Each structure stands twice: as C-alpha cells, then as structure tokens.
mmCIF file of C-alpha atoms in Angstrom:
data_model
loop_
_atom_site.group_PDB
_atom_site.id
_atom_site.type_symbol
_atom_site.label_atom_id
_atom_site.label_comp_id
_atom_site.label_asym_id
_atom_site.label_seq_id
_atom_site.Cartn_x
_atom_site.Cartn_y
_atom_site.Cartn_z
ATOM 1 C CA MET A 14 -29.264 28.528 0.073
ATOM 2 C CA LEU A 15 -25.690 26.962 0.281
ATOM 3 C CA GLN A 16 -26.228 26.724 3.958
ATOM 4 C CA ARG A 17 -29.436 24.519 3.504
ATOM 5 C CA LEU A 18 -27.537 22.330 1.225
ATOM 6 C CA SER A 19 -24.684 22.024 3.560
ATOM 7 C CA TYR A 20 -27.216 21.177 6.343
ATOM 8 C CA LEU A 21 -28.745 18.372 4.044
ATOM 9 C CA GLN A 22 -25.379 16.871 3.449
ATOM 10 C CA ASP A 23 -24.566 16.834 7.217
ATOM 11 C CA SER A 24 -23.528 13.487 8.417
ATOM 12 C CA GLU A 25 -25.102 14.320 11.667
ATOM 13 C CA LEU A 26 -28.526 14.433 10.239
ATOM 14 C CA VAL A 27 -28.115 10.928 8.963
ATOM 15 C CA ALA A 28 -27.099 9.821 12.487
ATOM 16 C CA ARG A 29 -29.857 11.528 13.941
ATOM 17 C CA PHE A 30 -32.157 9.443 11.725
ATOM 18 C CA GLN A 31 -30.597 6.288 12.543
ATOM 19 C CA ARG A 32 -30.834 6.834 16.195
ATOM 20 C CA ARG A 33 -34.590 7.624 15.962
ATOM 21 C CA CYS A 34 -34.904 4.192 13.963
ATOM 22 C CA GLY A 35 -33.130 2.427 16.901
ATOM 23 C CA LEU A 36 -29.785 1.994 15.262
ATOM 24 C CA VAL A 37 -27.133 3.529 17.720
ATOM 25 C CA LEU A 38 -23.483 3.544 17.870
ATOM 26 C CA VAL A 39 -22.151 1.869 21.167
ATOM 27 C CA GLU A 40 -20.315 4.993 21.946
ATOM 28 C CA ALA A 41 -23.486 6.909 21.842
ATOM 29 C CA ALA A 42 -25.402 4.249 23.750
ATOM 30 C CA ARG A 43 -23.074 4.605 26.523
ATOM 31 C CA SER A 44 -23.670 8.314 26.819
ATOM 32 C CA GLU A 45 -26.987 8.071 27.820
ATOM 33 C CA PRO A 46 -28.117 8.177 31.707
ATOM 34 C CA GLY A 47 -25.923 5.637 33.190
ATOM 35 C CA GLY A 48 -23.481 5.477 30.216
ATOM 36 C CA GLY A 49 -19.727 6.158 30.678
ATOM 37 C CA GLY A 50 -19.112 9.190 28.574
ATOM 38 C CA PRO A 51 -20.072 12.161 26.412
ATOM 39 C CA ARG A 52 -22.149 11.645 23.212
ATOM 40 C CA GLY A 53 -19.968 10.784 20.246
ATOM 41 C CA ALA A 54 -17.019 9.676 22.556
ATOM 42 C CA PRO A 55 -15.115 6.853 22.222
ATOM 43 C CA PRO A 56 -15.772 4.198 24.872
ATOM 44 C CA GLU A 57 -13.060 3.950 27.739
ATOM 45 C CA GLU A 58 -10.296 1.383 26.792
ATOM 46 C CA GLY A 59 -11.027 -1.871 28.527
ATOM 47 C CA GLY A 60 -14.516 -0.905 29.520
ATOM 48 C CA PRO A 61 -16.500 -4.183 30.415
ATOM 49 C CA GLU A 62 -19.979 -4.405 29.074
ATOM 50 C CA THR A 63 -22.729 -4.981 31.326
ATOM 51 C CA PRO A 64 -24.750 -8.214 31.466
ATOM 52 C CA GLU A 65 -27.743 -6.447 30.340
ATOM 53 C CA GLU A 66 -25.824 -5.009 27.270
ATOM 54 C CA LYS A 67 -24.761 -8.496 26.459
ATOM 55 C CA GLU A 68 -28.308 -9.959 26.881
ATOM 56 C CA ASN A 69 -30.411 -7.404 25.547
ATOM 57 C CA SER A 70 -28.366 -5.951 22.463
ATOM 58 C CA GLU A 71 -26.351 -7.304 19.642
ATOM 59 C CA TYR A 72 -23.202 -5.432 18.857
ATOM 60 C CA LYS A 73 -21.624 -5.609 15.597
ATOM 61 C CA GLU A 74 -17.933 -4.430 14.501
ATOM 62 C CA ASN A 75 -16.592 -4.455 10.851
ATOM 63 C CA SER A 76 -13.212 -6.090 11.056
ATOM 64 C CA ALA A 77 -12.103 -4.299 7.809
ATOM 65 C CA GLY A 78 -11.250 -0.795 8.701
ATOM 66 C CA GLY A 79 -12.210 -1.012 12.534
ATOM 67 C CA ARG A 80 -15.499 0.815 12.002
ATOM 68 C CA PRO A 81 -17.391 1.674 15.390
ATOM 69 C CA ARG A 82 -19.604 -1.044 16.878
ATOM 70 C CA TYR A 83 -23.366 -0.528 16.735
ATOM 71 C CA GLU A 84 -26.684 -1.675 18.550
ATOM 72 C CA VAL A 85 -29.754 -2.562 16.851
ATOM 73 C CA ARG A 86 -32.826 -1.358 19.208
ATOM 74 C CA ASN A 87 -35.692 -1.804 16.570
ATOM 75 C CA TRP A 88 -35.189 -5.239 14.736
ATOM 76 C CA PRO A 89 -38.402 -5.013 12.658
ATOM 77 C CA LEU A 90 -37.466 -1.677 11.307
ATOM 78 C CA HIS A 91 -33.900 -2.729 10.790
ATOM 79 C CA PHE A 92 -35.123 -5.735 8.774
ATOM 80 C CA LEU A 93 -37.608 -3.932 6.751
ATOM 81 C CA PHE A 94 -34.749 -1.140 5.659
ATOM 82 C CA LEU A 95 -32.167 -3.880 4.766
ATOM 83 C CA LEU A 96 -34.827 -5.485 2.689
ATOM 84 C CA SER A 97 -35.584 -2.152 1.037
ATOM 85 C CA ALA A 98 -31.873 -1.395 0.526
ATOM 86 C CA GLY A 99 -31.678 -4.747 -1.211
ATOM 87 C CA LEU A 100 -34.054 -3.620 -3.969
ATOM 88 C CA GLY A 101 -31.094 -1.637 -5.303
ATOM 89 C CA HIS A 102 -28.785 -4.508 -5.547
ATOM 90 C CA GLU A 103 -27.769 -6.919 -8.265
ATOM 91 C CA VAL A 104 -29.546 -9.916 -6.659
ATOM 92 C CA PHE A 105 -32.805 -8.128 -6.977
ATOM 93 C CA TYR A 106 -32.144 -6.995 -10.530
ATOM 94 C CA ILE A 107 -31.307 -10.707 -11.619
ATOM 95 C CA THR A 108 -33.861 -12.389 -9.762
ATOM 96 C CA CYS A 109 -37.087 -10.372 -9.340
ATOM 97 C CA LEU A 110 -37.134 -7.576 -12.129
ATOM 98 C CA PRO A 111 -37.242 -10.455 -14.716
ATOM 99 C CA CYS A 112 -40.508 -11.760 -13.320
ATOM 100 C CA ILE A 113 -42.115 -8.969 -15.027
ATOM 101 C CA GLN A 114 -40.882 -10.399 -18.217
ATOM 102 C CA TRP A 115 -41.733 -13.932 -17.279
ATOM 103 C CA SER A 116 -45.016 -13.583 -15.534
ATOM 104 C CA LEU A 117 -46.759 -10.277 -16.644
ATOM 105 C CA ASP A 118 -45.821 -8.363 -19.808
ATOM 106 C CA PRO A 119 -42.324 -8.274 -21.788
ATOM 107 C CA PHE A 120 -43.346 -4.816 -22.865
ATOM 108 C CA LEU A 121 -43.280 -3.504 -19.391
ATOM 109 C CA CYS A 122 -40.046 -5.348 -18.948
ATOM 110 C CA ARG A 123 -38.286 -3.810 -21.993
ATOM 111 C CA ARG A 124 -39.617 -0.139 -20.807
ATOM 112 C CA LEU A 125 -38.187 -0.783 -17.490
ATOM 113 C CA ILE A 126 -34.767 -1.976 -18.572
ATOM 114 C CA ASN A 127 -34.316 1.087 -21.133
ATOM 115 C CA MET A 128 -35.249 3.741 -18.322
ATOM 116 C CA TRP A 129 -33.267 1.811 -15.652
ATOM 117 C CA THR A 130 -30.112 1.794 -17.923
ATOM 118 C CA LEU A 131 -30.430 5.320 -18.820
ATOM 119 C CA VAL A 132 -30.936 6.699 -15.316
ATOM 120 C CA MET A 133 -28.389 4.445 -13.634
ATOM 121 C CA TYR A 134 -25.623 5.557 -16.227
ATOM 122 C CA VAL A 135 -26.494 9.249 -15.690
ATOM 123 C CA GLY A 136 -26.166 8.716 -11.863
ATOM 124 C CA GLN A 137 -22.896 6.761 -11.973
ATOM 125 C CA VAL A 138 -21.405 9.469 -13.993
ATOM 126 C CA MET A 139 -22.564 12.278 -11.881
ATOM 127 C CA LYS A 140 -21.132 10.584 -8.947
ATOM 128 C CA ASP A 141 -17.711 10.565 -10.306
ATOM 129 C CA VAL A 142 -17.911 13.944 -11.831
ATOM 130 C CA LEU A 143 -19.127 15.887 -8.702
ATOM 131 C CA LYS A 144 -16.908 13.633 -6.264
ATOM 132 C CA LEU A 145 -18.876 14.534 -3.168
ATOM 133 C CA PRO A 146 -18.011 12.334 -0.284
ATOM 134 C CA ARG A 147 -20.428 10.071 1.573
ATOM 135 C CA PRO A 148 -21.679 10.554 5.202
ATOM 136 C CA LEU A 149 -18.666 10.205 7.878
ATOM 137 C CA SER A 150 -18.449 7.326 10.363
ATOM 138 C CA PRO A 151 -18.517 8.145 13.166
ATOM 139 C CA PRO A 152 -21.155 9.861 13.733
ATOM 140 C CA VAL A 153 -22.932 7.618 11.047
ATOM 141 C CA VAL A 154 -23.237 3.670 11.364
ATOM 142 C CA LYS A 155 -22.364 2.152 7.959
ATOM 143 C CA LEU A 156 -23.974 -1.078 7.467
ATOM 144 C CA GLU A 157 -22.630 -1.638 4.015
ATOM 145 C CA THR A 158 -19.034 -1.688 2.743
ATOM 146 C CA ARG A 159 -18.865 -2.521 -0.892
ATOM 147 C CA VAL A 160 -19.582 0.764 -2.333
ATOM 148 C CA ASP A 161 -18.097 2.949 0.400
ATOM 149 C CA ALA A 162 -15.379 3.731 -1.837
ATOM 150 C CA GLU A 163 -17.695 5.420 -4.360
ATOM 151 C CA TYR A 164 -18.603 8.999 -4.106
ATOM 152 C CA GLY A 165 -22.085 10.005 -2.654
ATOM 153 C CA LEU A 166 -24.327 12.376 -4.898
ATOM 154 C CA PRO A 167 -26.458 11.222 -6.286
ATOM 155 C CA SER A 168 -27.845 8.163 -4.601
ATOM 156 C CA THR A 169 -28.313 5.643 -7.574
ATOM 157 C CA HIS A 170 -30.410 3.459 -5.404
ATOM 158 C CA ALA A 171 -32.999 6.159 -5.079
ATOM 159 C CA MET A 172 -32.514 7.042 -8.634
ATOM 160 C CA ALA A 173 -33.281 3.184 -9.679
ATOM 161 C CA ALA A 174 -36.111 2.836 -7.176
ATOM 162 C CA THR A 175 -37.863 6.219 -8.602
ATOM 163 C CA ALA A 176 -37.188 5.162 -12.177
ATOM 164 C CA ILE A 177 -38.356 1.432 -11.771
ATOM 165 C CA SER A 178 -41.524 2.105 -9.850
ATOM 166 C CA PHE A 179 -42.642 5.153 -12.075
ATOM 167 C CA THR A 180 -41.710 3.816 -15.301
ATOM 168 C CA VAL A 181 -44.052 0.800 -14.482
ATOM 169 C CA LEU A 182 -46.626 2.912 -13.205
ATOM 170 C CA LEU A 183 -46.778 5.207 -16.291
ATOM 171 C CA SER A 184 -46.429 2.396 -18.995
ATOM 172 C CA ALA A 185 -48.911 -0.074 -17.370
ATOM 173 C CA PRO A 186 -52.376 1.786 -18.052
ATOM 174 C CA SER A 187 -52.278 0.891 -21.469
ATOM 175 C CA ARG A 188 -51.262 -2.708 -21.180
ATOM 176 C CA ILE A 189 -52.990 -3.965 -17.913
ATOM 177 C CA GLN A 190 -56.131 -3.241 -15.875
ATOM 178 C CA PHE A 191 -55.433 -1.932 -12.369
ATOM 179 C CA GLN A 192 -56.485 1.018 -10.346
ATOM 180 C CA PHE A 193 -54.175 3.836 -10.978
ATOM 181 C CA GLU A 194 -54.427 5.098 -7.417
ATOM 182 C CA VAL A 195 -53.432 2.013 -5.989
ATOM 183 C CA GLY A 196 -50.392 1.776 -8.464
ATOM 184 C CA LEU A 197 -49.423 5.161 -7.555
ATOM 185 C CA LEU A 198 -49.386 4.319 -3.681
ATOM 186 C CA ILE A 199 -47.402 1.180 -4.235
ATOM 187 C CA ALA A 200 -44.671 3.127 -6.329
ATOM 188 C CA LEU A 201 -44.577 5.916 -3.694
ATOM 189 C CA THR A 202 -44.202 3.416 -1.021
ATOM 190 C CA LEU A 203 -41.500 1.491 -2.658
ATOM 191 C CA SER A 204 -39.407 4.223 -3.794
ATOM 192 C CA SER A 205 -39.601 6.051 -0.456
ATOM 193 C CA LEU A 206 -38.595 2.724 1.354
ATOM 194 C CA VAL A 207 -35.642 2.643 -0.803
ATOM 195 C CA CYS A 208 -34.644 6.084 -0.250
ATOM 196 C CA LEU A 209 -35.098 6.034 3.517
ATOM 197 C CA SER A 210 -33.189 2.721 3.594
ATOM 198 C CA ARG A 211 -29.970 4.568 2.086
ATOM 199 C CA LEU A 212 -30.120 6.875 5.080
ATOM 200 C CA TYR A 213 -30.798 3.926 7.597
ATOM 201 C CA THR A 214 -27.578 1.977 6.092
ATOM 202 C CA GLY A 215 -25.454 5.223 6.440
ATOM 203 C CA MET A 216 -24.409 5.117 2.892
ATOM 204 C CA HIS A 217 -25.894 8.380 1.800
ATOM 205 C CA SER A 218 -26.874 11.900 2.993
ATOM 206 C CA VAL A 219 -30.447 13.299 2.799
ATOM 207 C CA LEU A 220 -29.126 15.685 0.125
ATOM 208 C CA ASP A 221 -27.833 12.568 -1.873
ATOM 209 C CA VAL A 222 -31.120 10.809 -1.500
ATOM 210 C CA VAL A 223 -33.300 13.907 -2.505
ATOM 211 C CA CYS A 224 -31.086 14.865 -5.379
ATOM 212 C CA GLY A 225 -31.318 11.130 -6.668
ATOM 213 C CA ALA A 226 -35.037 10.845 -6.587
ATOM 214 C CA LEU A 227 -35.342 14.234 -8.304
ATOM 215 C CA ILE A 228 -32.903 13.685 -10.938
ATOM 216 C CA SER A 229 -34.675 10.506 -11.740
ATOM 217 C CA ALA A 230 -38.106 12.237 -11.800
ATOM 218 C CA ALA A 231 -36.489 14.833 -14.095
ATOM 219 C CA ILE A 232 -35.246 12.024 -16.629
ATOM 220 C CA LEU A 233 -38.688 10.418 -16.583
ATOM 221 C CA PHE A 234 -40.431 13.763 -17.145
ATOM 222 C CA LEU A 235 -38.087 14.768 -20.207
ATOM 223 C CA THR A 236 -38.208 11.503 -21.884
ATOM 224 C CA PHE A 237 -41.656 10.366 -21.366
ATOM 225 C CA PRO A 238 -43.121 11.959 -24.388
ATOM 226 C CA TYR A 239 -40.445 10.058 -26.592
ATOM 227 C CA TRP A 240 -41.052 6.594 -25.239
ATOM 228 C CA GLU A 241 -43.217 5.389 -28.028
ATOM 229 C CA ALA A 242 -40.920 6.744 -30.575
ATOM 230 C CA PHE A 243 -38.079 5.119 -29.088
ATOM 231 C CA ASP A 244 -39.970 1.420 -28.894
ATOM 232 C CA ARG A 245 -40.644 1.566 -32.490
ATOM 233 C CA LEU A 246 -37.133 2.542 -33.183
ATOM 234 C CA GLN A 247 -35.639 -0.110 -30.969
ATOM 235 C CA LEU A 248 -37.867 -2.789 -32.199
ATOM 236 C CA THR A 249 -37.971 -2.289 -36.055
ATOM 237 C CA SER A 250 -34.896 -0.396 -37.169
ATOM 238 C CA ALA A 251 -32.338 -2.626 -38.744
ATOM 239 C CA ALA A 252 -29.405 -0.834 -37.211
ATOM 240 C CA SER A 253 -30.833 -1.163 -33.732
ATOM 241 C CA PRO A 254 -28.833 -4.100 -32.526
ATOM 242 C CA LEU A 255 -25.745 -2.593 -33.752
ATOM 243 C CA ALA A 256 -26.353 0.705 -32.325
ATOM 244 C CA ALA A 257 -27.164 -0.695 -28.862
ATOM 245 C CA VAL A 258 -24.105 -2.599 -28.405
ATOM 246 C CA SER A 259 -21.689 -0.010 -30.006
ATOM 247 C CA LEU A 260 -23.270 2.881 -28.142
ATOM 248 C CA THR A 261 -23.127 1.172 -24.513
ATOM 249 C CA LEU A 262 -19.731 -0.368 -25.361
ATOM 250 C CA LEU A 263 -18.338 3.196 -26.108
ATOM 251 C CA LEU A 264 -19.936 4.484 -22.991
ATOM 252 C CA SER A 265 -18.440 1.837 -20.979
ATOM 253 C CA TYR A 266 -14.833 2.287 -22.218
ATOM 254 C CA THR A 267 -15.048 6.229 -22.039
ATOM 255 C CA TYR A 268 -16.609 5.999 -18.285
ATOM 256 C CA PRO A 269 -14.830 8.784 -16.241
ATOM 257 C CA ALA A 270 -13.595 6.439 -13.534
ATOM 258 C CA PRO A 271 -11.797 8.390 -10.854
ATOM 259 C CA PRO A 272 -7.912 8.063 -11.265
ATOM 260 C CA HIS A 273 -5.771 7.106 -8.040
ATOM 261 C CA ARG A 274 -9.147 5.754 -6.341
ATOM 262 C CA ARG A 275 -10.352 2.122 -6.295
ATOM 263 C CA SER A 276 -13.983 2.266 -7.070
ATOM 264 C CA THR A 277 -16.812 -0.090 -8.325
ATOM 265 C CA THR A 278 -18.558 2.580 -10.310
ATOM 266 C CA ARG A 279 -16.901 1.564 -13.669
ATOM 267 C CA GLY A 280 -17.650 -2.041 -13.274
ATOM 268 C CA ASP A 281 -21.036 -1.521 -12.106
ATOM 269 C CA THR A 282 -21.918 1.023 -15.019
ATOM 270 C CA THR A 283 -20.541 -1.621 -17.527
ATOM 271 C CA THR A 284 -22.631 -4.334 -15.905
ATOM 272 C CA ILE A 285 -25.613 -2.042 -16.397
ATOM 273 C CA LEU A 286 -24.845 -1.025 -19.796
ATOM 274 C CA GLY A 287 -24.168 -4.643 -20.997
ATOM 275 C CA ALA A 288 -27.451 -5.932 -19.711
ATOM 276 C CA GLY A 289 -29.417 -3.101 -21.448
ATOM 277 C CA ALA A 290 -27.618 -3.870 -24.626
ATOM 278 C CA GLY A 291 -28.058 -7.602 -24.579
ATOM 279 C CA SER A 292 -31.701 -6.965 -23.455
ATOM 280 C CA SER A 293 -32.274 -4.725 -26.518
ATOM 281 C CA VAL A 294 -30.865 -6.988 -29.195
ATOM 282 C CA GLY A 295 -33.048 -9.801 -27.755
ATOM 283 C CA TYR A 296 -36.037 -7.808 -27.837
ATOM 284 C CA TRP A 297 -35.354 -6.599 -31.437
ATOM 285 C CA ALA A 298 -34.681 -10.289 -32.522
ATOM 286 C CA ASN A 299 -38.016 -11.322 -31.003
ATOM 287 C CA GLN A 300 -39.694 -8.621 -32.932
ATOM 288 C CA GLN A 301 -38.030 -9.913 -36.235
ATOM 289 C CA LEU A 302 -38.988 -13.459 -35.545
ATOM 290 C CA GLY A 303 -42.805 -12.585 -34.772
ATOM 291 C CA ARG A 304 -42.680 -13.932 -31.207
ATOM 292 C CA THR A 305 -42.481 -11.315 -28.553
ATOM 293 C CA PHE A 306 -44.613 -13.252 -25.921
ATOM 294 C CA GLU A 307 -46.520 -10.170 -25.175
ATOM 295 C CA PRO A 308 -50.134 -10.732 -23.914
ATOM 296 C CA ARG A 309 -52.631 -11.477 -26.980
ATOM 297 C CA GLY A 310 -56.181 -10.147 -27.064
ATOM 298 C CA PRO A 311 -57.625 -6.817 -26.496
ATOM 299 C CA LEU A 312 -55.546 -4.314 -24.165
ATOM 300 C CA PRO A 313 -55.306 -3.469 -21.354
ATOM 301 C CA ALA A 314 -55.516 -6.867 -20.415
ATOM 302 C CA ALA A 315 -56.870 -8.245 -17.020
ATOM 303 C CA LEU A 316 -54.272 -9.054 -14.254
ATOM 304 C CA PRO A 317 -53.834 -12.907 -13.947
ATOM 305 C CA ALA A 318 -56.048 -14.453 -11.388
ATOM 306 C CA LEU A 319 -53.918 -15.451 -8.192
ATOM 307 C CA THR A 320 -55.096 -19.127 -8.078
ATOM 308 C CA ALA A 321 -53.160 -21.975 -6.572
ATOM 309 C CA GLY A 322 -52.109 -23.178 -10.321
ATOM 310 C CA ALA A 323 -51.038 -19.786 -11.420
ATOM 311 C CA LEU A 324 -48.845 -19.262 -8.205
ATOM 312 C CA ALA A 325 -47.485 -22.840 -9.111
ATOM 313 C CA LEU A 326 -46.774 -21.938 -12.664
ATOM 314 C CA GLY A 327 -45.105 -18.647 -11.628
ATOM 315 C CA GLY A 328 -42.917 -20.369 -9.001
ATOM 316 C CA ALA A 329 -41.725 -22.519 -11.451
ATOM 317 C CA ARG A 330 -41.040 -19.982 -13.768
ATOM 318 C CA PHE A 331 -39.099 -18.139 -11.064
ATOM 319 C CA LEU A 332 -36.943 -21.146 -10.311
ATOM 320 C CA VAL A 333 -35.995 -22.237 -14.061
ATOM 321 C CA GLY A 334 -35.454 -18.478 -14.976
ATOM 322 C CA VAL A 335 -33.356 -17.565 -12.210
ATOM 323 C CA ALA A 336 -31.282 -20.915 -12.673
ATOM 324 C CA ALA A 337 -31.141 -20.049 -16.291
ATOM 325 C CA LEU A 338 -29.806 -16.369 -15.645
ATOM 326 C CA LEU A 339 -27.327 -17.316 -13.025
ATOM 327 C CA GLY A 340 -25.989 -20.293 -15.074
ATOM 328 C CA THR A 341 -25.337 -17.888 -18.171
ATOM 329 C CA ARG A 342 -23.655 -15.339 -15.948
ATOM 330 C CA GLN A 343 -21.315 -18.013 -14.513
ATOM 331 C CA VAL A 344 -20.493 -19.457 -17.908
ATOM 332 C CA ALA A 345 -20.062 -16.054 -19.769
ATOM 333 C CA LYS A 346 -18.032 -14.672 -16.776
ATOM 334 C CA THR A 347 -15.649 -17.754 -16.817
ATOM 335 C CA LEU A 348 -15.253 -17.984 -20.621
ATOM 336 C CA SER A 349 -14.748 -14.276 -21.211
ATOM 337 C CA LEU A 350 -12.074 -14.006 -18.216
ATOM 338 C CA ARG A 351 -10.074 -16.897 -19.673
ATOM 339 C CA ALA A 352 -9.988 -15.507 -23.087
ATOM 340 C CA LEU A 353 -9.163 -12.168 -21.906
ATOM 341 C CA TYR A 354 -6.534 -13.444 -19.584
ATOM 342 C CA ARG A 355 -4.895 -15.517 -22.382
ATOM 343 C CA TRP A 356 -5.158 -12.421 -24.690
ATOM 344 C CA TYR A 357 -3.211 -10.325 -22.439
ATOM 345 C CA GLY A 358 -1.024 -12.997 -20.882
ATOM 346 C CA VAL A 359 -2.304 -12.567 -17.297
ATOM 347 C CA PRO A 360 -1.844 -15.575 -14.991
ATOM 348 C CA ARG A 361 -5.276 -17.080 -13.984
ATOM 349 C CA ALA A 362 -4.046 -16.781 -10.291
ATOM 350 C CA ASP A 363 -3.918 -12.781 -10.657
ATOM 351 C CA ALA A 364 -7.455 -12.069 -9.244
ATOM 352 C CA GLY A 365 -6.511 -8.289 -9.182
ATOM 353 C CA ALA A 366 -6.114 -8.034 -13.046
ATOM 354 C CA ARG A 367 -9.828 -8.055 -13.741
ATOM 355 C CA ARG A 368 -10.036 -4.558 -12.253
ATOM 356 C CA ARG A 369 -7.689 -3.339 -15.256
ATOM 357 C CA ARG A 370 -9.949 -1.583 -17.726
ATOM 358 C CA GLU A 371 -8.773 -3.643 -20.546
ATOM 359 C CA ILE A 372 -10.088 -6.772 -18.904
ATOM 360 C CA GLU A 373 -13.009 -5.440 -16.560
ATOM 361 C CA VAL A 374 -15.005 -3.628 -19.418
ATOM 362 C CA PRO A 375 -14.958 -6.551 -22.057
ATOM 363 C CA TYR A 376 -15.469 -9.369 -19.348
ATOM 364 C CA LYS A 377 -18.637 -7.592 -17.589
ATOM 365 C CA PHE A 378 -19.859 -6.178 -20.792
ATOM 366 C CA ALA A 379 -20.019 -9.673 -22.283
ATOM 367 C CA THR A 380 -21.145 -11.247 -19.252
ATOM 368 C CA TYR A 381 -24.271 -9.177 -18.499
ATOM 369 C CA ALA A 382 -24.984 -8.799 -22.406
ATOM 370 C CA ALA A 383 -25.426 -12.477 -22.323
ATOM 371 C CA VAL A 384 -27.660 -12.396 -19.159
ATOM 372 C CA GLY A 385 -29.836 -9.600 -20.904
ATOM 373 C CA LEU A 386 -30.083 -11.604 -24.223
ATOM 374 C CA VAL A 387 -30.875 -15.064 -22.374
ATOM 375 C CA ASN A 388 -33.725 -13.116 -20.397
ATOM 376 C CA SER A 389 -35.270 -11.369 -23.206
ATOM 377 C CA MET A 390 -34.925 -13.692 -25.979
ATOM 378 C CA LEU A 391 -34.483 -17.311 -24.708
ATOM 379 C CA VAL A 392 -36.041 -17.755 -21.129
ATOM 380 C CA ASN A 393 -39.710 -17.489 -22.372
ATOM 381 C CA ARG A 394 -38.843 -19.857 -25.197
ATOM 382 C CA LEU A 395 -37.561 -22.407 -22.555
ATOM 383 C CA PHE A 396 -40.789 -21.919 -20.485
ATOM 384 C CA LEU A 397 -42.827 -22.884 -23.585
ATOM 385 C CA LEU A 398 -40.616 -25.944 -24.058
ATOM 386 C CA LEU A 399 -41.319 -26.951 -20.462
ATOM 387 C CA GLY A 400 -45.137 -26.016 -20.662
ATOM 388 C CA ILE A 401 -44.808 -23.610 -17.929
ATOM 389 C CA LEU A 402 -45.144 -20.239 -20.024
ATOM 390 C CA GLY A 403 -48.748 -19.616 -18.919
ATOM 391 C CA THR A 404 -51.813 -19.029 -21.049
ATOM 392 C CA VAL A 405 -51.602 -15.113 -21.287
ATOM 393 C CA ASN A 406 -48.247 -15.263 -23.349
ATOM 394 C CA VAL A 407 -48.739 -18.407 -25.306
#
C-alpha cells in the first residue's frame, strides 16, 4: 500500500504526463535522437540552439530561481490546461462564479459559496498539517510560481472544482429544469480538466489530485443530508450574521500557518473565509428584507432562453457586476490597510508588513467580506436600479 502511494506521489509520474501532453524540458528534448545528452541531464554549457529549435519551438525560463527551460509541442492542449487551471484562481472566483447569482439563481450561488468555503478551509488546513511536498523540478516543469512555497497534498484546485461542479449539480434539480445526465457529464468534464491541469502545470502529484477530489467528494456526501437544515438556519436565525463573522474570523486567526516558512495559505484561507462570511450576512439580510432575488413562480423553473436580448442583458450584468466587485475590493483593501498601518505604526512604504498576522488577517478578511456582502446583497439591487436585472428575478 505504501509503495503504491509513493508511486502516485512520484515526480517522474507527473513529468511523464507532461511529456505525453507535449510539455518537455529542454534537457529532455535534447536527449532524443540527435540530441546532446542523456535524458534529464543538463545541457552542455554554451551549447548553441539549432535554427529548427529557434523557429519551431518556444523556450521559457523562469528568471526567479533559475528553473529549467521548457518546450511546448502541443499548443491547443497547453492553452486548454492553462484555462482549466485558471478555474481555481481568484480571478475566476470574483468574475465568473457570481454570474450564477446575477443571471441564474442566488439560491444556487449561496449553496455553492457555503460548500466552497468549507471544502477550501479543510484543504488548506490539511496542507499545512500534513506538510507533504510538491513535485520536484526537474524532472517536472512548473508553470506556476505563486503557490510553489505551499505544501502539496491535497490539491485544493481539485477540491474546489469537485465541490463547485457537484454542489451545483446536486442543488439544481429542485430549482431549474435540465437533463441530469447532461449536467453530470458537464460536472465530470470540468472537474476532470481542473484536476488534470494541476498535473500539467506541475503543481501537484497524482496522489495530491486524487486525494483532493476524494476528500471533496467525501465532504459533499457527509454534508448533503443537512444542506436544507443549514439553509433555514443561515437565513432565519437571528444569530446567523454574528455566528458567520465570529466563527470565520476565529478560524482565520487560529489558522495553523507553517512557522519559519513563507506561504500564501493563511492569506488565501482568510480571503475565502472572509468572502464566505460576507456572503452569508448578505443572504441573511436579503431574507429579512423580503427580497432574495430568487426566481419567482413554480419550481423548477425553465432555463432562460439564449436570445440576443438575454445575452446582451447578461453581458451588461457581467460588466457592471465585475466592476462593482473589483471596485469594492480595491476600496476595502486600501482603507483597511491604511487603518491597520496607522494602528500599528507601520510606514506605508513597508509593503512586507502586510504579511504579518495582525495585519494580513484583518485586512484580507475585511476586504473580501465586503466583496461577499456587495455581491450577495447590493449588486442585484444595482441591476434593478439600472434596469438590467432581467425578468426572472424581478
């Protein structure tokens, strides 16, 4: 058993997958027939590149840390996996996921945010408790650098993709009309692409990805029977806002960040918890005000027709909504950092101070709690004011 787990965590297994997909280290490429050395060996110093190499291949080198250069041989697959990897980044969370809130059903978005917050917190904590390394480079080509200092197992991209895809799939049948088999195929495809992208980008081993997907599936399975009970508690309990903010803030401050190791996990986890808390407060406030913006009429509702008018309204909501969230993020970040720097007597020029726990946790929590609150409570009201909300949610 241990031997099999060790095999699944082997960096060479990831490198082999990358080579099959057309992502090859320059050293490995030169070891092929006509190349200049054994597989995996560094190139000879000063070895010139052939004209064919310069014309037909693109070589990349990460200037920070002197990572080995690589060659992309399958550009369609390369872009597909990079796009899939982007489905687990902040840009995707702050631009695309809210579209479910704006153009489909706030009920589904609320369920999704609840499960995303839980799954991501569990995954981030497990990383820093287990402390298992990421794949080695070489032999692996690493296409990302921001999270390279984090530990590997489990893959939170795999966890998030599984949670998002299947939370929507399990929640949607009671809300919208669709063919379940088609939804299942879409959920499997999206989650599989994200999982495979973590291998292609060299950020996770096969064991990291498999464990991430299985842990997320287990959390969904164990919590699914209680989703409706939690919905009622979240929306109707007078203690819901206080509980949402205090619990997530406590988890942010007590996060087991690795000592003597610079990592983004505490900041990223605080971002997630803050967004979840702000969203929860906003959804509770909507319920108390009697305006949830959920579809009216009998459920499950028919999916909106993709007419030119509907697409134009959807595009307008996207642009206005993203602008509102990005603007909120920038204002909240600036104000919270200024207040905290002044409170702790830190010069504004000291950018490194924001990594200190007493500054990082409150500023990130406040920033993304504001983003979550604006998304869940205010953006749809802005759409209503501008006349672009759409007929389903009016």
